[in-house]
Amino acid sequence: MVRSLWTAATGMNGQQSNIDAISNNLSNVNTTGYKQQRVEFEDLMYQNVKLAGTPATEDTVTPVGIQQGAGVKLAATQRVFAQGSLQNTGVDTDIAVMGDGFFRVQQYDGSYAYTRDGSFKVDMTGQLVTSNGLRVMPEIILPQGYDVHTLTVSDGGRVTVKVNGSNTPVEVGQLDLYRFPNEPGLKAEGNNLFTVTNASGNPIAGRPGFDGMGVTKHKFLEMSNVSVVNEMVQMIVAQRAYEFNSKAIQTSDNMLNTAANLKR
């Protein structure tokens, strides 16, 4: 009977982790390029009271055994890298990725990070940067006298702009995209950034629209791929599962109380 107390407690802990992930998804429903986080569980070790195949008589064996479970544990929190909806912002420096691929940015320590957030800005030197000032790589530097309203980015990542009132656009750079053998293996660093791990594999560079890469969409942003309706349904399921496990603890407690009060 005491086993059921601990087993139900693991269920409550697991559903608490589930609610934590759902809350994080809902809080980032308007975060540009955010990818839904999904909680995965696995059962704990079993106590084998009797193994299947144990001899029952000289000529027969037991067809099934007796195993008693110990509950559940958190196995993984996986990112779902499904495409988010594209929103037309009309901002000249906004760029979305439709399909596979990440933008690469250089962090303050010189290392690289990857993002689906294309809400870029132009710094004082005319360089394309993130909202936190991280440089987009390969570098895109706009020349002096450029007109930001003439900035264009093709589906293939070619960046052009008109300079000093000229009607002829000048190419100022080429955006590359990067994909990974195992995207869910990337490490989320916050600030809409991901970094490489041993599980993700090394980045594979490519031009947008070629070799399986997505395309770049100018003046668009990729929104979060979180479905509010689905998250609310998952929240209800997690809440009820939490309540069921708490009821199991209360029931076990009542049974222990009954046993303790047998003799008075």
PDB file of C-alpha atoms in Angstrom:
ATOM      1  CA  MET A   1       0.000   0.000   0.000  1.00  0.00           C
ATOM      2  CA  VAL A   2       2.894   2.331   0.752  1.00  0.00           C
ATOM      3  CA  ARG A   3       4.129   1.655  -2.806  1.00  0.00           C
ATOM      4  CA  SER A   4       1.027   3.353  -4.202  1.00  0.00           C
ATOM      5  CA  LEU A   5       1.815   6.530  -2.245  1.00  0.00           C
ATOM      6  CA  TRP A   6       5.208   6.896  -3.888  1.00  0.00           C
ATOM      7  CA  THR A   7       3.950   5.786  -7.294  1.00  0.00           C
ATOM      8  CA  ALA A   8       1.183   8.391  -7.280  1.00  0.00           C
ATOM      9  CA  ALA A   9       3.689  11.015  -6.055  1.00  0.00           C
ATOM     10  CA  THR A  10       5.850  10.433  -9.147  1.00  0.00           C
ATOM     11  CA  GLY A  11       2.735  10.975 -11.259  1.00  0.00           C
ATOM     12  CA  MET A  12       2.068  14.313  -9.566  1.00  0.00           C
ATOM     13  CA  ASN A  13       5.690  15.384 -10.097  1.00  0.00           C
ATOM     14  CA  GLY A  14       5.487  14.376 -13.739  1.00  0.00           C
ATOM     15  CA  GLN A  15       2.295  16.336 -14.368  1.00  0.00           C
ATOM     16  CA  GLN A  16       3.826  19.348 -12.644  1.00  0.00           C
ATOM     17  CA  SER A  17       6.640  19.225 -15.212  1.00  0.00           C
ATOM     18  CA  ASN A  18       4.000  18.934 -17.926  1.00  0.00           C
ATOM     19  CA  ILE A  19       2.204  22.036 -16.669  1.00  0.00           C
ATOM     20  CA  ASP A  20       5.538  23.889 -16.504  1.00  0.00           C
ATOM     21  CA  ALA A  21       6.189  23.166 -20.192  1.00  0.00           C
ATOM     22  CA  ILE A  22       2.641  24.140 -21.186  1.00  0.00           C
ATOM     23  CA  SER A  23       2.967  27.404 -19.255  1.00  0.00           C
ATOM     24  CA  ASN A  24       6.226  28.158 -21.040  1.00  0.00           C
ATOM     25  CA  ASN A  25       4.590  27.491 -24.408  1.00  0.00           C
ATOM     26  CA  LEU A  26       1.645  29.759 -23.637  1.00  0.00           C
ATOM     27  CA  SER A  27       3.870  32.543 -22.316  1.00  0.00           C
ATOM     28  CA  ASN A  28       5.781  32.473 -25.636  1.00  0.00           C
ATOM     29  CA  VAL A  29       2.740  32.366 -27.901  1.00  0.00           C
ATOM     30  CA  ASN A  30       3.743  35.743 -29.388  1.00  0.00           C
ATOM     31  CA  THR A  31       7.509  35.156 -29.386  1.00  0.00           C
ATOM     32  CA  THR A  32       8.959  35.397 -32.883  1.00  0.00           C
ATOM     33  CA  GLY A  33      10.303  32.056 -34.101  1.00  0.00           C
ATOM     34  CA  TYR A  34       9.495  30.216 -30.855  1.00  0.00           C
ATOM     35  CA  LYS A  35       9.182  26.446 -31.158  1.00  0.00           C
ATOM     36  CA  GLN A  36       6.764  24.454 -29.025  1.00  0.00           C
ATOM     37  CA  GLN A  37       8.203  22.373 -26.204  1.00  0.00           C
ATOM     38  CA  ARG A  38       6.736  18.908 -25.667  1.00  0.00           C
ATOM     39  CA  VAL A  39       7.150  16.837 -22.503  1.00  0.00           C
ATOM     40  CA  GLU A  40       7.781  13.095 -22.849  1.00  0.00           C
ATOM     41  CA  PHE A  41       7.529  10.525 -20.054  1.00  0.00           C
ATOM     42  CA  GLU A  42       8.706   6.984 -19.457  1.00  0.00           C
ATOM     43  CA  ASP A  43       7.839   4.430 -16.816  1.00  0.00           C
ATOM     44  CA  LEU A  44      10.195   3.649 -13.944  1.00  0.00           C
ATOM     45  CA  MET A  45      11.795   0.314 -13.080  1.00  0.00           C
ATOM     46  CA  TYR A  46       9.577  -2.652 -12.216  1.00  0.00           C
ATOM     47  CA  GLN A  47       9.779  -5.088  -9.347  1.00  0.00           C
ATOM     48  CA  ASN A  48       9.588  -8.605 -10.756  1.00  0.00           C
ATOM     49  CA  VAL A  49       7.593 -10.625  -8.247  1.00  0.00           C
ATOM     50  CA  LYS A  50       7.388 -13.572 -10.649  1.00  0.00           C
ATOM     51  CA  LEU A  51       9.026 -13.798 -14.043  1.00  0.00           C
ATOM     52  CA  ALA A  52       7.103 -14.927 -17.090  1.00  0.00           C
ATOM     53  CA  GLY A  53       8.188 -18.420 -18.077  1.00  0.00           C
ATOM     54  CA  THR A  54       8.772 -19.578 -14.507  1.00  0.00           C
ATOM     55  CA  PRO A  55       8.142 -23.354 -14.282  1.00  0.00           C
ATOM     56  CA  ALA A  56       4.693 -24.063 -12.867  1.00  0.00           C
ATOM     57  CA  THR A  57       4.876 -27.852 -13.063  1.00  0.00           C
ATOM     58  CA  GLU A  58       7.289 -30.326 -14.612  1.00  0.00           C
ATOM     59  CA  ASP A  59       5.694 -29.781 -18.024  1.00  0.00           C
ATOM     60  CA  THR A  60       4.323 -26.220 -17.938  1.00  0.00           C
ATOM     61  CA  VAL A  61       5.482 -22.664 -17.353  1.00  0.00           C
ATOM     62  CA  THR A  62       3.581 -19.562 -16.288  1.00  0.00           C
ATOM     63  CA  PRO A  63       2.467 -17.666 -19.412  1.00  0.00           C
ATOM     64  CA  VAL A  64       2.688 -14.240 -17.746  1.00  0.00           C
ATOM     65  CA  GLY A  65       4.617 -12.889 -14.806  1.00  0.00           C
ATOM     66  CA  ILE A  66       3.931 -10.435 -12.006  1.00  0.00           C
ATOM     67  CA  GLN A  67       5.496  -7.005 -12.270  1.00  0.00           C
ATOM     68  CA  GLN A  68       4.763  -4.040 -10.034  1.00  0.00           C
ATOM     69  CA  GLY A  69       5.547  -0.595 -11.412  1.00  0.00           C
ATOM     70  CA  ALA A  70       7.158   2.262  -9.520  1.00  0.00           C
ATOM     71  CA  GLY A  71       5.604   5.177 -11.398  1.00  0.00           C
ATOM     72  CA  VAL A  72       6.754   7.633 -14.052  1.00  0.00           C
ATOM     73  CA  LYS A  73       9.656   9.953 -14.745  1.00  0.00           C
ATOM     74  CA  LEU A  74      10.409  12.821 -17.104  1.00  0.00           C
ATOM     75  CA  ALA A  75      12.246  11.418 -20.154  1.00  0.00           C
ATOM     76  CA  ALA A  76      12.708  14.459 -22.384  1.00  0.00           C
ATOM     77  CA  THR A  77      11.473  17.920 -23.258  1.00  0.00           C
ATOM     78  CA  GLN A  78      11.532  17.951 -27.031  1.00  0.00           C
ATOM     79  CA  ARG A  79      11.275  20.972 -29.304  1.00  0.00           C
ATOM     80  CA  VAL A  80       8.793  20.646 -32.144  1.00  0.00           C
ATOM     81  CA  PHE A  81      10.356  22.489 -35.092  1.00  0.00           C
ATOM     82  CA  ALA A  82       7.188  22.711 -37.146  1.00  0.00           C
ATOM     83  CA  GLN A  83       6.709  25.765 -39.326  1.00  0.00           C
ATOM     84  CA  GLY A  84       5.088  28.758 -37.628  1.00  0.00           C
ATOM     85  CA  SER A  85       2.702  31.035 -39.474  1.00  0.00           C
ATOM     86  CA  LEU A  86       4.175  33.990 -41.376  1.00  0.00           C
ATOM     87  CA  GLN A  87       3.045  37.498 -40.518  1.00  0.00           C
ATOM     88  CA  ASN A  88       3.447  40.394 -42.935  1.00  0.00           C
ATOM     89  CA  THR A  89       4.985  43.219 -40.897  1.00  0.00           C
ATOM     90  CA  GLY A  90       5.967  45.627 -43.659  1.00  0.00           C
ATOM     91  CA  VAL A  91       9.255  46.333 -41.826  1.00  0.00           C
ATOM     92  CA  ASP A  92      12.201  46.578 -44.238  1.00  0.00           C
ATOM     93  CA  THR A  93      14.617  44.620 -42.042  1.00  0.00           C
ATOM     94  CA  ASP A  94      12.254  41.773 -41.122  1.00  0.00           C
ATOM     95  CA  ILE A  95      13.069  38.422 -42.725  1.00  0.00           C
ATOM     96  CA  ALA A  96      11.336  35.083 -42.175  1.00  0.00           C
ATOM     97  CA  VAL A  97      12.405  31.570 -43.063  1.00  0.00           C
ATOM     98  CA  MET A  98       9.776  29.405 -44.723  1.00  0.00           C
ATOM     99  CA  GLY A  99      10.981  25.824 -44.561  1.00  0.00           C
ATOM    100  CA  ASP A 100      14.110  24.342 -43.031  1.00  0.00           C
ATOM    101  CA  GLY A 101      17.034  26.410 -41.831  1.00  0.00           C
ATOM    102  CA  PHE A 102      18.259  28.887 -39.239  1.00  0.00           C
ATOM    103  CA  PHE A 103      19.972  32.236 -39.416  1.00  0.00           C
ATOM    104  CA  ARG A 104      23.472  32.291 -37.918  1.00  0.00           C
ATOM    105  CA  VAL A 105      24.546  35.068 -35.546  1.00  0.00           C
ATOM    106  CA  GLN A 106      27.828  35.739 -33.767  1.00  0.00           C
ATOM    107  CA  GLN A 107      27.676  36.005 -29.996  1.00  0.00           C
ATOM    108  CA  TYR A 108      29.727  38.391 -27.874  1.00  0.00           C
ATOM    109  CA  ASP A 109      32.346  35.712 -27.146  1.00  0.00           C
ATOM    110  CA  GLY A 110      32.830  35.015 -30.869  1.00  0.00           C
ATOM    111  CA  SER A 111      30.910  31.729 -30.904  1.00  0.00           C
ATOM    112  CA  TYR A 112      27.957  31.121 -33.188  1.00  0.00           C
ATOM    113  CA  ALA A 113      24.287  30.713 -32.342  1.00  0.00           C
ATOM    114  CA  TYR A 114      21.285  30.006 -34.541  1.00  0.00           C
ATOM    115  CA  THR A 115      17.838  31.550 -34.618  1.00  0.00           C
ATOM    116  CA  ARG A 116      14.536  31.562 -36.483  1.00  0.00           C
ATOM    117  CA  ASP A 117      13.875  35.122 -35.305  1.00  0.00           C
ATOM    118  CA  GLY A 118      14.399  37.383 -38.296  1.00  0.00           C
ATOM    119  CA  SER A 119      13.386  40.681 -36.643  1.00  0.00           C
ATOM    120  CA  PHE A 120      16.722  42.252 -37.552  1.00  0.00           C
ATOM    121  CA  LYS A 121      17.889  45.825 -37.104  1.00  0.00           C
ATOM    122  CA  VAL A 122      20.622  48.041 -38.590  1.00  0.00           C
ATOM    123  CA  ASP A 123      23.275  49.320 -36.164  1.00  0.00           C
ATOM    124  CA  MET A 124      25.293  52.552 -36.327  1.00  0.00           C
ATOM    125  CA  THR A 125      27.798  51.021 -38.752  1.00  0.00           C
ATOM    126  CA  GLY A 126      25.090  49.891 -41.173  1.00  0.00           C
ATOM    127  CA  GLN A 127      25.417  46.229 -40.194  1.00  0.00           C
ATOM    128  CA  LEU A 128      22.468  43.877 -39.939  1.00  0.00           C
ATOM    129  CA  VAL A 129      22.100  42.727 -36.304  1.00  0.00           C
ATOM    130  CA  THR A 130      19.582  41.095 -33.975  1.00  0.00           C
ATOM    131  CA  SER A 131      17.535  43.013 -31.415  1.00  0.00           C
ATOM    132  CA  ASN A 132      20.362  42.334 -28.915  1.00  0.00           C
ATOM    133  CA  GLY A 133      23.069  43.616 -31.249  1.00  0.00           C
ATOM    134  CA  LEU A 134      24.417  40.236 -32.381  1.00  0.00           C
ATOM    135  CA  ARG A 135      25.812  40.339 -35.901  1.00  0.00           C
ATOM    136  CA  VAL A 136      24.129  38.299 -38.618  1.00  0.00           C
ATOM    137  CA  MET A 137      26.590  35.953 -40.316  1.00  0.00           C
ATOM    138  CA  PRO A 138      27.656  36.137 -43.099  1.00  0.00           C
ATOM    139  CA  GLU A 139      27.905  39.863 -42.430  1.00  0.00           C
ATOM    140  CA  ILE A 140      25.454  42.133 -44.212  1.00  0.00           C
ATOM    141  CA  ILE A 141      26.806  45.709 -44.204  1.00  0.00           C
ATOM    142  CA  LEU A 142      24.772  48.433 -45.862  1.00  0.00           C
ATOM    143  CA  PRO A 143      26.857  51.119 -47.630  1.00  0.00           C
ATOM    144  CA  GLN A 144      26.816  54.786 -46.722  1.00  0.00           C
ATOM    145  CA  GLY A 145      24.006  56.751 -48.290  1.00  0.00           C
ATOM    146  CA  TYR A 146      21.702  53.757 -48.510  1.00  0.00           C
ATOM    147  CA  ASP A 147      17.931  54.115 -48.444  1.00  0.00           C
ATOM    148  CA  VAL A 148      16.585  51.525 -46.024  1.00  0.00           C
ATOM    149  CA  HIS A 149      13.197  51.649 -47.731  1.00  0.00           C
ATOM    150  CA  THR A 150      14.811  50.269 -50.898  1.00  0.00           C
ATOM    151  CA  LEU A 151      16.261  47.268 -49.063  1.00  0.00           C
ATOM    152  CA  THR A 152      15.124  44.010 -50.651  1.00  0.00           C
ATOM    153  CA  VAL A 153      15.816  40.371 -49.838  1.00  0.00           C
ATOM    154  CA  SER A 154      15.067  37.751 -52.470  1.00  0.00           C
ATOM    155  CA  ASP A 155      13.715  34.276 -51.745  1.00  0.00           C
ATOM    156  CA  GLY A 156      17.263  33.067 -52.336  1.00  0.00           C
ATOM    157  CA  GLY A 157      18.709  35.372 -49.645  1.00  0.00           C
ATOM    158  CA  ARG A 158      20.254  37.963 -51.984  1.00  0.00           C
ATOM    159  CA  VAL A 159      20.293  41.380 -50.267  1.00  0.00           C
ATOM    160  CA  THR A 160      20.209  44.539 -52.385  1.00  0.00           C
ATOM    161  CA  VAL A 161      19.706  48.239 -51.664  1.00  0.00           C
ATOM    162  CA  LYS A 162      19.721  51.525 -53.571  1.00  0.00           C
ATOM    163  CA  VAL A 163      22.380  54.098 -52.709  1.00  0.00           C
ATOM    164  CA  ASN A 164      22.308  57.928 -52.975  1.00  0.00           C
ATOM    165  CA  GLY A 165      19.026  58.031 -54.866  1.00  0.00           C
ATOM    166  CA  SER A 166      20.238  55.732 -57.635  1.00  0.00           C
ATOM    167  CA  ASN A 167      17.613  53.619 -59.382  1.00  0.00           C
ATOM    168  CA  THR A 168      20.025  50.725 -59.731  1.00  0.00           C
ATOM    169  CA  PRO A 169      20.059  48.371 -56.732  1.00  0.00           C
ATOM    170  CA  VAL A 170      23.440  47.310 -55.385  1.00  0.00           C
ATOM    171  CA  GLU A 171      24.027  43.817 -53.986  1.00  0.00           C
ATOM    172  CA  VAL A 172      25.381  44.104 -50.442  1.00  0.00           C
ATOM    173  CA  GLY A 173      25.418  40.499 -49.296  1.00  0.00           C
ATOM    174  CA  GLN A 174      24.055  36.986 -49.375  1.00  0.00           C
ATOM    175  CA  LEU A 175      22.157  35.406 -46.480  1.00  0.00           C
ATOM    176  CA  ASP A 176      22.891  31.752 -45.816  1.00  0.00           C
ATOM    177  CA  LEU A 177      20.780  29.294 -43.872  1.00  0.00           C
ATOM    178  CA  TYR A 178      21.916  26.429 -41.666  1.00  0.00           C
ATOM    179  CA  ARG A 179      20.201  23.158 -40.864  1.00  0.00           C
ATOM    180  CA  PHE A 180      21.113  20.251 -38.595  1.00  0.00           C
ATOM    181  CA  PRO A 181      20.882  16.449 -38.744  1.00  0.00           C
ATOM    182  CA  ASN A 182      18.942  16.510 -35.453  1.00  0.00           C
ATOM    183  CA  GLU A 183      17.270  19.847 -34.785  1.00  0.00           C
ATOM    184  CA  PRO A 184      15.641  18.765 -31.474  1.00  0.00           C
ATOM    185  CA  GLY A 185      19.172  18.161 -30.180  1.00  0.00           C
ATOM    186  CA  LEU A 186      19.935  21.910 -30.236  1.00  0.00           C
ATOM    187  CA  LYS A 187      20.310  23.658 -26.904  1.00  0.00           C
ATOM    188  CA  ALA A 188      17.958  26.585 -26.265  1.00  0.00           C
ATOM    189  CA  GLU A 189      19.952  29.480 -24.807  1.00  0.00           C
ATOM    190  CA  GLY A 190      17.148  32.020 -24.439  1.00  0.00           C
ATOM    191  CA  ASN A 191      16.877  35.234 -26.450  1.00  0.00           C
ATOM    192  CA  ASN A 192      15.495  33.100 -29.323  1.00  0.00           C
ATOM    193  CA  LEU A 193      18.917  31.485 -29.789  1.00  0.00           C
ATOM    194  CA  PHE A 194      20.011  27.869 -30.163  1.00  0.00           C
ATOM    195  CA  THR A 195      23.525  26.461 -29.940  1.00  0.00           C
ATOM    196  CA  VAL A 196      25.132  23.309 -31.277  1.00  0.00           C
ATOM    197  CA  THR A 197      25.446  20.174 -29.129  1.00  0.00           C
ATOM    198  CA  ASN A 198      26.844  16.704 -29.744  1.00  0.00           C
ATOM    199  CA  ALA A 199      23.266  15.524 -30.231  1.00  0.00           C
ATOM    200  CA  SER A 200      22.341  18.108 -32.870  1.00  0.00           C
ATOM    201  CA  GLY A 201      25.283  17.431 -35.153  1.00  0.00           C
ATOM    202  CA  ASN A 202      27.293  20.042 -37.018  1.00  0.00           C
ATOM    203  CA  PRO A 203      25.516  22.787 -38.995  1.00  0.00           C
ATOM    204  CA  ILE A 204      25.045  22.312 -42.714  1.00  0.00           C
ATOM    205  CA  ALA A 205      25.238  25.596 -44.607  1.00  0.00           C
ATOM    206  CA  GLY A 206      23.300  26.332 -47.762  1.00  0.00           C
ATOM    207  CA  ARG A 207      21.755  29.032 -49.863  1.00  0.00           C
ATOM    208  CA  PRO A 208      18.015  29.587 -49.328  1.00  0.00           C
ATOM    209  CA  GLY A 209      15.957  27.595 -51.801  1.00  0.00           C
ATOM    210  CA  PHE A 210      18.709  25.083 -52.592  1.00  0.00           C
ATOM    211  CA  ASP A 211      19.743  21.673 -51.214  1.00  0.00           C
ATOM    212  CA  GLY A 212      16.679  21.270 -49.033  1.00  0.00           C
ATOM    213  CA  MET A 213      16.889  24.720 -47.431  1.00  0.00           C
ATOM    214  CA  GLY A 214      13.843  26.909 -46.909  1.00  0.00           C
ATOM    215  CA  VAL A 215      13.429  30.285 -48.555  1.00  0.00           C
ATOM    216  CA  THR A 216      13.676  33.767 -47.067  1.00  0.00           C
ATOM    217  CA  LYS A 217      10.595  35.989 -47.056  1.00  0.00           C
ATOM    218  CA  HIS A 218      11.252  39.721 -46.893  1.00  0.00           C
ATOM    219  CA  LYS A 219       9.073  41.918 -44.635  1.00  0.00           C
ATOM    220  CA  PHE A 220       7.664  38.827 -42.940  1.00  0.00           C
ATOM    221  CA  LEU A 221       8.246  37.268 -39.513  1.00  0.00           C
ATOM    222  CA  GLU A 222       7.694  33.675 -38.468  1.00  0.00           C
ATOM    223  CA  MET A 223       5.417  33.581 -35.457  1.00  0.00           C
ATOM    224  CA  SER A 224       5.370  30.985 -32.688  1.00  0.00           C
ATOM    225  CA  ASN A 225       4.131  27.541 -33.710  1.00  0.00           C
ATOM    226  CA  VAL A 226       2.240  27.165 -30.411  1.00  0.00           C
ATOM    227  CA  SER A 227      -1.473  26.389 -30.771  1.00  0.00           C
ATOM    228  CA  VAL A 228      -3.294  28.012 -27.865  1.00  0.00           C
ATOM    229  CA  VAL A 229      -6.276  25.651 -28.214  1.00  0.00           C
ATOM    230  CA  ASN A 230      -4.093  22.537 -28.133  1.00  0.00           C
ATOM    231  CA  GLU A 231      -2.136  23.840 -25.154  1.00  0.00           C
ATOM    232  CA  MET A 232      -5.353  24.536 -23.240  1.00  0.00           C
ATOM    233  CA  VAL A 233      -6.555  20.985 -23.951  1.00  0.00           C
ATOM    234  CA  GLN A 234      -3.210  19.592 -22.782  1.00  0.00           C
ATOM    235  CA  MET A 235      -3.466  21.736 -19.655  1.00  0.00           C
ATOM    236  CA  ILE A 236      -6.876  20.257 -18.825  1.00  0.00           C
ATOM    237  CA  VAL A 237      -5.547  16.722 -19.366  1.00  0.00           C
ATOM    238  CA  ALA A 238      -2.510  17.421 -17.157  1.00  0.00           C
ATOM    239  CA  GLN A 239      -4.686  18.971 -14.456  1.00  0.00           C
ATOM    240  CA  ARG A 240      -7.007  15.991 -14.373  1.00  0.00           C
ATOM    241  CA  ALA A 241      -4.092  13.538 -14.312  1.00  0.00           C
ATOM    242  CA  TYR A 242      -2.628  15.493 -11.391  1.00  0.00           C
ATOM    243  CA  GLU A 243      -5.975  15.255  -9.575  1.00  0.00           C
ATOM    244  CA  PHE A 244      -6.229  11.503 -10.258  1.00  0.00           C
ATOM    245  CA  ASN A 245      -2.797  10.921  -8.754  1.00  0.00           C
ATOM    246  CA  SER A 246      -3.665  13.036  -5.723  1.00  0.00           C
ATOM    247  CA  LYS A 247      -6.853  10.957  -5.309  1.00  0.00           C
ATOM    248  CA  ALA A 248      -4.730   7.803  -5.399  1.00  0.00           C
ATOM    249  CA  ILE A 249      -2.631   9.181  -2.542  1.00  0.00           C
ATOM    250  CA  GLN A 250      -5.764  10.064  -0.563  1.00  0.00           C
ATOM    251  CA  THR A 251      -7.221   6.601  -1.181  1.00  0.00           C
ATOM    252  CA  SER A 252      -3.999   4.908  -0.035  1.00  0.00           C
ATOM    253  CA  ASP A 253      -4.005   7.117   3.056  1.00  0.00           C
ATOM    254  CA  ASN A 254      -7.601   6.159   3.820  1.00  0.00           C
ATOM    255  CA  MET A 255      -6.743   2.482   3.457  1.00  0.00           C
ATOM    256  CA  LEU A 256      -3.784   2.874   5.815  1.00  0.00           C
ATOM    257  CA  ASN A 257      -6.045   4.697   8.263  1.00  0.00           C
ATOM    258  CA  THR A 258      -8.553   1.839   8.099  1.00  0.00           C
ATOM    259  CA  ALA A 259      -5.807  -0.702   8.801  1.00  0.00           C
ATOM    260  CA  ALA A 260      -4.451   1.372  11.681  1.00  0.00           C
ATOM    261  CA  ASN A 261      -7.917   1.581  13.297  1.00  0.00           C
ATOM    262  CA  LEU A 262      -8.805  -2.104  13.069  1.00  0.00           C
ATOM    263  CA  LYS A 263      -8.136  -2.622  16.755  1.00  0.00           C
ATOM    264  CA  ARG A 264      -9.393  -0.056  19.227  1.00  0.00           C
TER     265      ARG A 264
END
